[in-house]
mmCIF file of C-alpha atoms and ligand atoms in Angstrom:
data_model
loop_
_atom_site.group_PDB
_atom_site.id
_atom_site.type_symbol
_atom_site.label_atom_id
_atom_site.label_comp_id
_atom_site.label_asym_id
_atom_site.label_seq_id
_atom_site.Cartn_x
_atom_site.Cartn_y
_atom_site.Cartn_z
ATOM 1 C CA MET A 1 6.452 -17.277 3.177
ATOM 2 C CA ASN A 2 10.194 -16.792 3.441
ATOM 3 C CA VAL A 3 11.228 -14.593 0.545
ATOM 4 C CA LEU A 4 14.711 -13.658 -0.652
ATOM 5 C CA ILE A 5 15.273 -10.483 -2.662
ATOM 6 C CA THR A 6 18.680 -10.130 -4.291
ATOM 7 C CA GLY A 7 19.365 -6.448 -4.833
ATOM 8 C CA GLY A 8 16.928 -5.762 -1.983
ATOM 9 C CA ALA A 9 18.520 -2.436 -1.031
ATOM 10 C CA GLY A 10 18.079 -1.170 -4.568
ATOM 11 C CA PHE A 11 15.373 1.116 -5.840
ATOM 12 C CA ILE A 12 12.913 -1.605 -6.948
ATOM 13 C CA GLY A 13 14.036 -4.186 -4.365
ATOM 14 C CA SER A 14 13.344 -1.893 -1.423
ATOM 15 C CA HIS A 15 9.797 -1.189 -2.656
ATOM 16 C CA LEU A 16 9.247 -4.907 -3.132
ATOM 17 C CA ALA A 17 10.484 -5.603 0.420
ATOM 18 C CA GLU A 18 7.893 -3.137 1.773
ATOM 19 C CA VAL A 19 5.028 -4.849 -0.047
ATOM 20 C CA LEU A 20 6.131 -8.322 1.078
ATOM 21 C CA LEU A 21 6.483 -7.227 4.700
ATOM 22 C CA GLU A 22 2.983 -5.744 4.563
ATOM 23 C CA ARG A 23 1.759 -9.098 3.250
ATOM 24 C CA GLY A 24 3.218 -10.804 6.320
ATOM 25 C CA ASP A 25 6.254 -12.476 4.742
ATOM 26 C CA GLU A 26 9.629 -13.030 6.320
ATOM 27 C CA VAL A 27 11.884 -10.969 4.042
ATOM 28 C CA PHE A 28 15.590 -11.608 3.510
ATOM 29 C CA ILE A 29 17.616 -9.336 1.275
ATOM 30 C CA ILE A 30 21.149 -9.442 -0.045
ATOM 31 C CA ASP A 31 22.770 -6.415 -1.624
ATOM 32 C CA ASP A 32 26.377 -5.430 -2.291
ATOM 33 C CA LEU A 33 25.422 -1.732 -2.077
ATOM 34 C CA SER A 34 26.984 -1.028 -5.480
ATOM 35 C CA THR A 35 23.962 0.875 -6.754
ATOM 36 C CA GLY A 36 21.652 0.088 -3.840
ATOM 37 C CA SER A 37 22.034 1.966 -0.554
ATOM 38 C CA VAL A 38 21.474 1.576 3.180
ATOM 39 C CA GLU A 39 19.319 4.684 2.987
ATOM 40 C CA ASN A 40 16.763 2.816 0.839
ATOM 41 C CA ILE A 41 16.099 0.277 3.606
ATOM 42 C CA GLU A 42 16.758 2.391 6.711
ATOM 43 C CA HIS A 43 13.046 2.467 7.512
ATOM 44 C CA LEU A 44 12.853 -1.342 7.329
ATOM 45 C CA GLN A 45 15.949 -2.289 9.318
ATOM 46 C CA SER A 46 14.158 -2.441 12.686
ATOM 47 C CA HIS A 47 11.247 -4.494 11.319
ATOM 48 C CA PRO A 48 11.218 -7.901 13.074
ATOM 49 C CA ARG A 49 10.607 -9.791 9.804
ATOM 50 C CA PHE A 50 13.274 -7.942 7.779
ATOM 51 C CA HIS A 51 16.750 -9.452 7.536
ATOM 52 C CA TYR A 52 19.630 -8.018 5.535
ATOM 53 C CA THR A 53 23.010 -9.225 4.353
ATOM 54 C CA PHE A 54 25.417 -6.829 2.689
ATOM 55 C CA ASP A 55 27.351 -9.041 0.311
ATOM 56 C CA THR A 56 27.485 -9.996 -3.336
ATOM 57 C CA VAL A 57 25.303 -12.653 -4.951
ATOM 58 C CA MET A 58 28.578 -14.089 -6.226
ATOM 59 C CA ASN A 59 29.433 -15.184 -2.665
ATOM 60 C CA ARG A 60 28.181 -18.723 -3.135
ATOM 61 C CA PRO A 61 28.313 -19.998 0.489
ATOM 62 C CA ILE A 62 26.277 -17.009 1.723
ATOM 63 C CA MET A 63 23.830 -17.391 -1.156
ATOM 64 C CA ALA A 64 23.484 -21.135 -0.465
ATOM 65 C CA GLU A 65 22.290 -20.358 3.060
ATOM 66 C CA LEU A 66 19.878 -17.660 1.944
ATOM 67 C CA VAL A 67 18.398 -19.646 -0.930
ATOM 68 C CA ASP A 68 17.994 -22.654 1.352
ATOM 69 C CA ARG A 69 15.859 -20.631 3.742
ATOM 70 C CA ALA A 70 13.682 -19.091 1.012
ATOM 71 C CA ASP A 71 10.436 -20.375 -0.508
ATOM 72 C CA CYS A 72 10.670 -17.859 -3.313
ATOM 73 C CA ILE A 73 13.515 -15.741 -4.741
ATOM 74 C CA PHE A 74 13.213 -12.417 -6.535
ATOM 75 C CA HIS A 75 16.513 -11.990 -8.364
ATOM 76 C CA LEU A 76 16.874 -8.254 -8.925
ATOM 77 C CA ALA A 77 20.616 -7.874 -8.274
ATOM 78 C CA ALA A 78 22.246 -6.689 -11.489
ATOM 79 C CA ALA A 79 24.461 -4.032 -12.982
ATOM 80 C CA VAL A 80 21.966 -1.398 -14.140
ATOM 81 C CA GLY A 81 21.951 2.059 -15.701
ATOM 82 C CA VAL A 82 23.169 2.783 -19.228
ATOM 83 C CA ARG A 83 25.933 5.112 -17.975
ATOM 84 C CA LEU A 84 27.321 2.483 -15.594
ATOM 85 C CA ILE A 85 27.088 -0.211 -18.236
ATOM 86 C CA VAL A 86 28.988 1.782 -20.845
ATOM 87 C CA GLU A 87 31.666 2.656 -18.279
ATOM 88 C CA SER A 88 32.006 -0.823 -16.701
ATOM 89 C CA PRO A 89 31.222 -3.543 -19.244
ATOM 90 C CA VAL A 90 33.231 -6.261 -17.450
ATOM 91 C CA ARG A 91 31.329 -5.715 -14.243
ATOM 92 C CA THR A 92 28.032 -5.667 -16.153
ATOM 93 C CA ILE A 93 28.596 -8.968 -17.891
ATOM 94 C CA GLU A 94 30.080 -10.751 -14.877
ATOM 95 C CA THR A 95 27.470 -9.586 -12.363
ATOM 96 C CA ASN A 96 24.549 -10.286 -14.633
ATOM 97 C CA VAL A 97 25.637 -13.665 -15.886
ATOM 98 C CA LYS A 98 27.550 -15.198 -12.945
ATOM 99 C CA GLY A 99 25.082 -13.891 -10.373
ATOM 100 C CA THR A 100 22.109 -15.417 -12.165
ATOM 101 C CA GLU A 101 23.950 -18.724 -12.698
ATOM 102 C CA ILE A 102 24.569 -19.010 -8.959
ATOM 103 C CA VAL A 103 20.968 -18.131 -8.027
ATOM 104 C CA LEU A 104 19.488 -20.628 -10.492
ATOM 105 C CA ASP A 105 21.910 -23.411 -9.671
ATOM 106 C CA LEU A 106 21.214 -23.120 -5.927
ATOM 107 C CA ALA A 107 17.445 -22.694 -6.363
ATOM 108 C CA SER A 108 17.170 -25.679 -8.678
ATOM 109 C CA LYS A 109 18.502 -28.079 -6.050
ATOM 110 C CA LYS A 110 15.289 -27.677 -4.045
ATOM 111 C CA LYS A 111 13.051 -26.417 -6.875
ATOM 112 C CA LYS A 112 12.507 -22.965 -5.379
ATOM 113 C CA THR A 113 10.524 -20.456 -7.420
ATOM 114 C CA VAL A 114 12.781 -17.796 -8.972
ATOM 115 C CA ILE A 115 11.610 -14.550 -10.546
ATOM 116 C CA ILE A 116 14.331 -13.199 -12.818
ATOM 117 C CA ALA A 117 14.297 -9.460 -13.513
ATOM 118 C CA SER A 118 15.163 -8.820 -17.131
ATOM 119 C CA THR A 119 14.734 -5.632 -19.107
ATOM 120 C CA SER A 120 13.100 -4.056 -22.133
ATOM 121 C CA GLU A 121 16.686 -3.480 -23.349
ATOM 122 C CA VAL A 122 16.625 -7.050 -24.639
ATOM 123 C CA TYR A 123 14.367 -5.933 -27.518
ATOM 124 C CA GLY A 124 17.376 -3.911 -28.657
ATOM 125 C CA LYS A 125 16.919 -2.157 -31.989
ATOM 126 C CA SER A 126 13.754 -4.023 -32.883
ATOM 127 C CA ASN A 127 11.094 -1.846 -34.483
ATOM 128 C CA ALA A 128 8.281 -4.366 -34.093
ATOM 129 C CA ILE A 129 6.278 -1.956 -31.911
ATOM 130 C CA PRO A 130 4.667 -2.826 -29.523
ATOM 131 C CA PHE A 131 7.224 -5.349 -28.294
ATOM 132 C CA SER A 132 5.692 -8.704 -27.488
ATOM 133 C CA GLU A 133 7.376 -11.347 -25.424
ATOM 134 C CA ASP A 134 7.790 -13.782 -28.315
ATOM 135 C CA GLY A 135 9.148 -11.138 -30.726
ATOM 136 C CA ASP A 136 12.689 -11.100 -32.161
ATOM 137 C CA LEU A 137 15.511 -9.451 -30.225
ATOM 138 C CA VAL A 138 17.682 -7.198 -32.409
ATOM 139 C CA MET A 139 21.113 -6.525 -30.955
ATOM 140 C CA GLY A 140 23.792 -4.115 -32.118
ATOM 141 C CA ALA A 141 27.466 -4.958 -32.682
ATOM 142 C CA THR A 142 29.530 -6.379 -29.820
ATOM 143 C CA THR A 143 31.913 -3.430 -30.224
ATOM 144 C CA LYS A 144 29.202 -1.178 -28.803
ATOM 145 C CA GLY A 145 29.261 -1.542 -25.016
ATOM 146 C CA ARG A 146 25.593 -0.769 -24.482
ATOM 147 C CA TRP A 147 24.472 -4.061 -25.968
ATOM 148 C CA SER A 148 26.460 -6.061 -23.414
ATOM 149 C CA TYR A 149 23.679 -5.294 -20.970
ATOM 150 C CA ALA A 150 20.948 -6.532 -23.298
ATOM 151 C CA CYS A 151 22.959 -9.647 -24.204
ATOM 152 C CA SER A 152 23.817 -10.450 -20.587
ATOM 153 C CA LYS A 153 20.140 -10.186 -19.665
ATOM 154 C CA ALA A 154 19.076 -12.222 -22.690
ATOM 155 C CA LEU A 155 21.490 -14.924 -21.536
ATOM 156 C CA ASP A 156 19.895 -14.776 -18.067
ATOM 157 C CA GLU A 157 16.537 -15.362 -19.738
ATOM 158 C CA PHE A 158 17.824 -18.351 -21.701
ATOM 159 C CA LEU A 159 19.272 -19.791 -18.500
ATOM 160 C CA ALA A 160 16.071 -19.264 -16.525
ATOM 161 C CA LEU A 161 13.941 -20.938 -19.177
ATOM 162 C CA ALA A 162 16.462 -23.773 -19.510
ATOM 163 C CA TYR A 163 16.402 -24.427 -15.763
ATOM 164 C CA TRP A 164 12.614 -24.776 -15.981
ATOM 165 C CA LYS A 165 12.666 -26.972 -19.050
ATOM 166 C CA GLU A 166 15.563 -29.213 -18.143
ATOM 167 C CA LYS A 167 15.590 -29.226 -14.343
ATOM 168 C CA GLN A 168 11.961 -28.338 -13.529
ATOM 169 C CA CYS A 169 13.056 -25.397 -11.398
ATOM 170 C CA PRO A 170 10.057 -23.010 -11.511
ATOM 171 C CA THR A 171 11.319 -19.782 -13.062
ATOM 172 C CA ILE A 172 9.488 -16.649 -14.241
ATOM 173 C CA VAL A 173 11.103 -13.935 -16.377
ATOM 174 C CA VAL A 174 9.940 -10.309 -16.297
ATOM 175 C CA ARG A 175 11.031 -7.577 -18.707
ATOM 176 C CA LEU A 176 10.800 -4.216 -16.962
ATOM 177 C CA PHE A 177 10.175 -1.073 -19.025
ATOM 178 C CA ASN A 178 11.766 2.101 -17.565
ATOM 179 C CA THR A 179 10.640 1.732 -13.957
ATOM 180 C CA VAL A 180 10.518 5.043 -12.073
ATOM 181 C CA GLY A 181 9.624 6.279 -8.582
ATOM 182 C CA PRO A 182 11.037 7.513 -5.294
ATOM 183 C CA ARG A 183 14.544 6.240 -4.354
ATOM 184 C CA GLN A 184 15.700 5.878 -7.958
ATOM 185 C CA SER A 185 19.008 7.648 -8.264
ATOM 186 C CA GLY A 186 19.949 9.829 -11.223
ATOM 187 C CA ARG A 187 23.599 8.959 -10.588
ATOM 188 C CA TYR A 188 23.579 6.011 -12.978
ATOM 189 C CA GLY A 189 21.966 7.893 -15.834
ATOM 190 C CA MET A 190 18.220 7.342 -15.377
ATOM 191 C CA VAL A 191 16.521 10.219 -17.069
ATOM 192 C CA ILE A 192 13.625 11.226 -14.793
ATOM 193 C CA PRO A 193 15.513 11.580 -11.482
ATOM 194 C CA ARG A 194 18.372 13.284 -13.366
ATOM 195 C CA LEU A 195 16.213 15.888 -15.064
ATOM 196 C CA VAL A 196 14.146 16.536 -11.923
ATOM 197 C CA GLN A 197 17.324 17.133 -9.936
ATOM 198 C CA GLN A 198 18.671 19.448 -12.636
ATOM 199 C CA ALA A 199 15.379 21.381 -12.809
ATOM 200 C CA LEU A 200 15.221 21.843 -9.042
ATOM 201 C CA VAL A 201 18.758 23.207 -8.736
ATOM 202 C CA GLY A 202 18.433 25.437 -11.809
ATOM 203 C CA GLN A 203 20.847 23.523 -14.063
ATOM 204 C CA SER A 204 20.169 22.951 -17.760
ATOM 205 C CA LEU A 205 18.088 19.848 -18.472
ATOM 206 C CA THR A 206 20.314 17.506 -20.466
ATOM 207 C CA VAL A 207 18.396 16.041 -23.411
ATOM 208 C CA TYR A 208 20.505 13.452 -25.241
ATOM 209 C CA GLY A 209 20.415 13.236 -29.017
ATOM 210 C CA THR A 210 17.497 15.030 -30.685
ATOM 211 C CA GLY A 211 15.131 14.319 -27.788
ATOM 212 C CA MET A 212 12.768 12.691 -30.290
ATOM 213 C CA GLN A 213 13.442 9.192 -28.891
ATOM 214 C CA SER A 214 10.595 8.028 -26.698
ATOM 215 C CA ARG A 215 9.974 5.811 -23.692
ATOM 216 C CA CYS A 216 7.024 4.522 -21.634
ATOM 217 C CA PHE A 217 7.700 5.098 -17.948
ATOM 218 C CA THR A 218 6.322 2.657 -15.374
ATOM 219 C CA TRP A 219 5.373 3.368 -11.772
ATOM 220 C CA VAL A 220 7.479 1.299 -9.354
ATOM 221 C CA GLY A 221 4.387 0.406 -7.294
ATOM 222 C CA ASP A 222 2.782 -1.193 -10.357
ATOM 223 C CA VAL A 223 5.959 -3.165 -11.026
ATOM 224 C CA VAL A 224 6.283 -4.589 -7.513
ATOM 225 C CA ASN A 225 2.594 -5.511 -7.303
ATOM 226 C CA ALA A 226 2.896 -7.327 -10.621
ATOM 227 C CA LEU A 227 6.026 -9.156 -9.409
ATOM 228 C CA VAL A 228 4.204 -10.404 -6.315
ATOM 229 C CA GLN A 229 1.122 -11.510 -8.257
ATOM 230 C CA LEU A 230 3.167 -13.311 -10.898
ATOM 231 C CA SER A 231 5.169 -15.117 -8.205
ATOM 232 C CA LEU A 232 1.911 -16.540 -6.820
ATOM 233 C CA HIS A 233 0.307 -17.540 -10.111
ATOM 234 C CA PRO A 234 0.926 -21.149 -11.190
ATOM 235 C CA ASP A 235 0.554 -20.332 -14.894
ATOM 236 C CA SER A 236 3.367 -17.781 -14.872
ATOM 237 C CA VAL A 237 6.069 -20.436 -14.498
ATOM 238 C CA GLY A 238 8.297 -20.925 -17.542
ATOM 239 C CA GLU A 239 6.949 -17.713 -19.070
ATOM 240 C CA ILE A 240 8.213 -14.227 -19.924
ATOM 241 C CA PHE A 241 6.171 -11.105 -19.134
ATOM 242 C CA ASN A 242 6.543 -7.459 -20.109
ATOM 243 C CA ILE A 243 5.786 -5.113 -17.218
ATOM 244 C CA GLY A 244 5.363 -1.531 -18.306
ATOM 245 C CA SER A 245 3.096 1.235 -19.431
ATOM 246 C CA THR A 246 1.952 2.225 -22.912
ATOM 247 C CA GLN A 247 1.936 5.983 -22.295
ATOM 248 C CA GLU A 248 4.656 7.033 -24.725
ATOM 249 C CA VAL A 249 6.546 10.324 -24.353
ATOM 250 C CA THR A 250 9.511 11.778 -26.206
ATOM 251 C CA ILE A 251 12.428 12.770 -24.010
ATOM 252 C CA GLN A 252 12.089 16.374 -25.198
ATOM 253 C CA ASP A 253 8.434 16.475 -24.079
ATOM 254 C CA LEU A 254 9.401 14.803 -20.834
ATOM 255 C CA ALA A 255 11.989 17.542 -20.184
ATOM 256 C CA LEU A 256 9.370 20.232 -20.929
ATOM 257 C CA LEU A 257 6.893 18.532 -18.565
ATOM 258 C CA ILE A 258 9.493 18.386 -15.779
ATOM 259 C CA LYS A 259 10.367 22.047 -16.365
ATOM 260 C CA GLU A 260 6.693 22.999 -16.126
ATOM 261 C CA MET A 261 5.891 20.838 -13.097
ATOM 262 C CA THR A 262 8.900 22.083 -11.116
ATOM 263 C CA GLY A 263 8.331 25.720 -12.210
ATOM 264 C CA SER A 264 12.012 25.729 -13.172
ATOM 265 C CA GLN A 265 13.679 28.482 -15.230
ATOM 266 C CA SER A 266 16.245 25.967 -16.567
ATOM 267 C CA ASP A 267 16.719 25.651 -20.316
ATOM 268 C CA LEU A 268 17.027 22.426 -22.317
ATOM 269 C CA LEU A 269 20.590 21.491 -23.286
ATOM 270 C CA TYR A 270 20.853 19.087 -26.218
ATOM 271 C CA VAL A 271 23.870 16.803 -25.743
ATOM 272 C CA PRO A 272 25.038 14.547 -28.613
ATOM 273 C CA TYR A 273 25.120 10.861 -27.714
ATOM 274 C CA ASP A 274 28.869 10.518 -28.209
ATOM 275 C CA GLN A 275 29.418 13.200 -25.573
ATOM 276 C CA ALA A 276 26.776 11.814 -23.216
ATOM 277 C CA TYR A 277 27.959 8.199 -23.418
ATOM 278 C CA GLU A 278 30.670 7.127 -25.852
ATOM 279 C CA SER A 279 31.512 7.492 -29.502
ATOM 280 C CA GLY A 280 29.214 5.436 -31.745
ATOM 281 C CA PHE A 281 26.562 5.053 -29.004
ATOM 282 C CA GLU A 282 23.260 3.696 -30.313
ATOM 283 C CA ASP A 283 19.987 4.532 -28.617
ATOM 284 C CA MET A 284 16.599 2.877 -29.007
ATOM 285 C CA ASP A 285 14.159 5.191 -30.784
ATOM 286 C CA ARG A 286 10.960 3.807 -29.346
ATOM 287 C CA ARG A 287 10.212 1.256 -26.696
ATOM 288 C CA ILE A 288 6.580 0.301 -26.128
ATOM 289 C CA PRO A 289 5.455 -2.913 -24.459
ATOM 290 C CA SER A 290 2.614 -5.122 -25.475
ATOM 291 C CA LEU A 291 0.805 -5.735 -22.175
ATOM 292 C CA GLY A 292 -1.775 -8.272 -23.371
ATOM 293 C CA LYS A 293 -0.065 -11.287 -21.827
ATOM 294 C CA ILE A 294 0.240 -9.918 -18.292
ATOM 295 C CA GLN A 295 -3.200 -8.308 -18.510
ATOM 296 C CA ASP A 296 -4.767 -11.638 -19.417
ATOM 297 C CA LEU A 297 -3.032 -13.532 -16.625
ATOM 298 C CA ILE A 298 -3.240 -11.189 -13.626
ATOM 299 C CA GLY A 299 -5.371 -8.267 -14.866
ATOM 300 C CA TYR A 300 -2.320 -5.946 -14.821
ATOM 301 C CA LYS A 301 -3.087 -2.285 -15.460
ATOM 302 C CA PRO A 302 -0.877 0.750 -14.764
ATOM 303 C CA THR A 303 -2.409 2.847 -11.964
ATOM 304 C CA ILE A 304 -0.480 6.132 -12.238
ATOM 305 C CA ASP A 305 0.110 8.210 -15.365
ATOM 306 C CA LEU A 306 3.280 10.085 -16.319
ATOM 307 C CA THR A 307 2.269 13.306 -14.554
ATOM 308 C CA GLY A 308 1.650 11.329 -11.357
ATOM 309 C CA ILE A 309 5.020 9.590 -11.653
ATOM 310 C CA VAL A 310 6.935 12.828 -12.297
ATOM 311 C CA GLY A 311 5.051 14.525 -9.424
ATOM 312 C CA ALA A 312 6.070 11.749 -7.006
ATOM 313 C CA VAL A 313 9.726 11.977 -8.076
ATOM 314 C CA ILE A 314 9.694 15.778 -7.662
ATOM 315 C CA GLU A 315 8.323 15.384 -4.112
ATOM 316 C CA TYR A 316 10.947 12.766 -3.307
ATOM 317 C CA VAL A 317 13.887 14.798 -4.624
ATOM 318 C CA LYS A 318 12.665 17.913 -2.802
ATOM 319 C CA GLN A 319 12.365 16.039 0.512
ATOM 320 C CA LYS A 320 15.779 14.496 0.046
ATOM 321 C CA GLU A 321 17.332 17.891 -0.639
ATOM 322 C CA LEU A 322 15.631 19.280 2.463
ATOM 323 C CA ALA A 323 16.955 16.393 4.558
ATOM 324 C CA ILE A 324 20.512 17.162 3.377
ATOM 325 C CA ARG A 325 20.244 20.867 4.214
HETATM 326 N N1 LIG B 401 18.505 10.671 -21.408
HETATM 327 C C1 LIG B 401 18.548 12.044 -21.611
HETATM 328 N N2 LIG B 401 19.164 12.812 -20.670
HETATM 329 C C2 LIG B 401 19.717 12.291 -19.528
HETATM 330 C C3 LIG B 401 19.647 10.893 -19.320
HETATM 331 C C4 LIG B 401 19.029 10.104 -20.288
HETATM 332 O O1 LIG B 401 18.074 12.563 -22.627
HETATM 333 O O2 LIG B 401 20.258 13.070 -18.726
HETATM 334 C C5 LIG B 401 17.807 9.841 -22.427
HETATM 335 C C6 LIG B 401 18.545 8.581 -22.860
HETATM 336 O O3 LIG B 401 19.459 8.864 -23.902
HETATM 337 C C7 LIG B 401 17.381 7.704 -23.336
HETATM 338 C C8 LIG B 401 16.238 8.101 -22.390
HETATM 339 O O4 LIG B 401 16.601 9.381 -21.853
HETATM 340 O O5 LIG B 401 17.035 7.991 -24.647
HETATM 341 C C9 LIG B 401 16.017 7.133 -21.250
HETATM 342 O O6 LIG B 401 17.255 6.931 -20.616
HETATM 343 P P1 LIG B 401 17.452 6.038 -19.313
HETATM 344 O O7 LIG B 401 18.921 5.925 -19.064
HETATM 345 O O8 LIG B 401 16.597 6.566 -18.198
HETATM 346 O O9 LIG B 401 16.837 4.613 -19.705
HETATM 347 P P2 LIG B 401 17.033 3.694 -21.024
HETATM 348 O O10 LIG B 401 15.708 3.743 -21.684
HETATM 349 O O11 LIG B 401 18.115 4.247 -21.857
HETATM 350 O O12 LIG B 401 17.366 2.381 -20.456
#
C-alpha cells in the first residue's frame, strides 16, 4: 500500500512509519518540523520506500499530490502539548481545524481511508470514569486556553464523522490517552520525558498542582500497532476508538517511581498550576479509558506496563545525552 502520514516526523508518526515500512508499504510523510524533528526520521531517510516532504498540511497543492498517491492517510499532524497549546492558542486552533479540513476534503474526492488522531482531552472535565467513546464531553469555559485543544479536536471528530456520513469517505477516529515512549520530547510539557530528564540531571522533579491528579500512560508501540490494525479493519470505519491503558498512576507516584528508577537524588518540587501554565488553569483529575470497544474489534491489549514504559524512556534519554556529549 501507499500510505501517507501527516506529522510523520513526530514522536508517534515516526514510530508508525517504522511499522509500515516493516510491513512492506511505501511510506510518504509530511511534517512542518514544528514539534517533529529530522532526528526522529534520520534512520529512515535512506530507506528506498520512505519519502519525506517538509511542509505544512495547510499547503493544499502539496497535500493534493500526496493524498492522490496514497491508499490510506494517517492524519497525525496537529498542535500538541498542553504548554504549547496554552502559549499558542491561535496556532492550535488553526492547525488542528484547517489542517484536518484540507486532509478530509482532498481524501473524500477519491474516497481514501483517513485515520484521524484525536485525544483523550476531548473528554474534558467529565467524571464518567472510565471514559467510553459514546460518553458526554465536558468542556471548560472558552476563556481558558487549554480547552481550545479539546474543542479543536472535537471539531475534527465531527468533521471526520460527517465526511463518512455525508460523502462516504471512510474515516476512523482514534482518541489517544497519554502516549509515551522514545523520541517524545519534554519540551512541550509532556510529563514523563520532562521528569526523566530532570531526574537524570539532578534537577527537582516538577509536580504540578497537588500531584494527586492521575493518568494512564500508553506505550507508543501499542498505539501504532492499534492504528495499523484499525486502518485494515472494515468495521472500524465511521467509528471512534479509545487507545490507551487502564493502569492509573498519580503524578506524585509517577515522580517517585522515576526518582527510584533513575536512582536520582532530586527532590519533588510542587508547582501551582497558575505558575506552571497560566492563571485559572484547569487540569483533569482522572483520565481512564474504557477499552472494551477496541478490545472487541481487534483484540487490543497493552503489552508494556508503566515500569517498562518509564524504563524505556530513561534508556532513551540517557543515550541521547551521551550522543550530545
Ligand atoms: N505535569 C507535571 N509536571 C510536569 C509536566 C506535567 O506534574 O513537569 C502534570 C500535568 O499537570 C498533568 C500530567 O502531568 O496533570 C500529565 O501532563 P501531560 O502534559 O504529560 O499530559 P496531559 O494529560 O495534561 O495531556
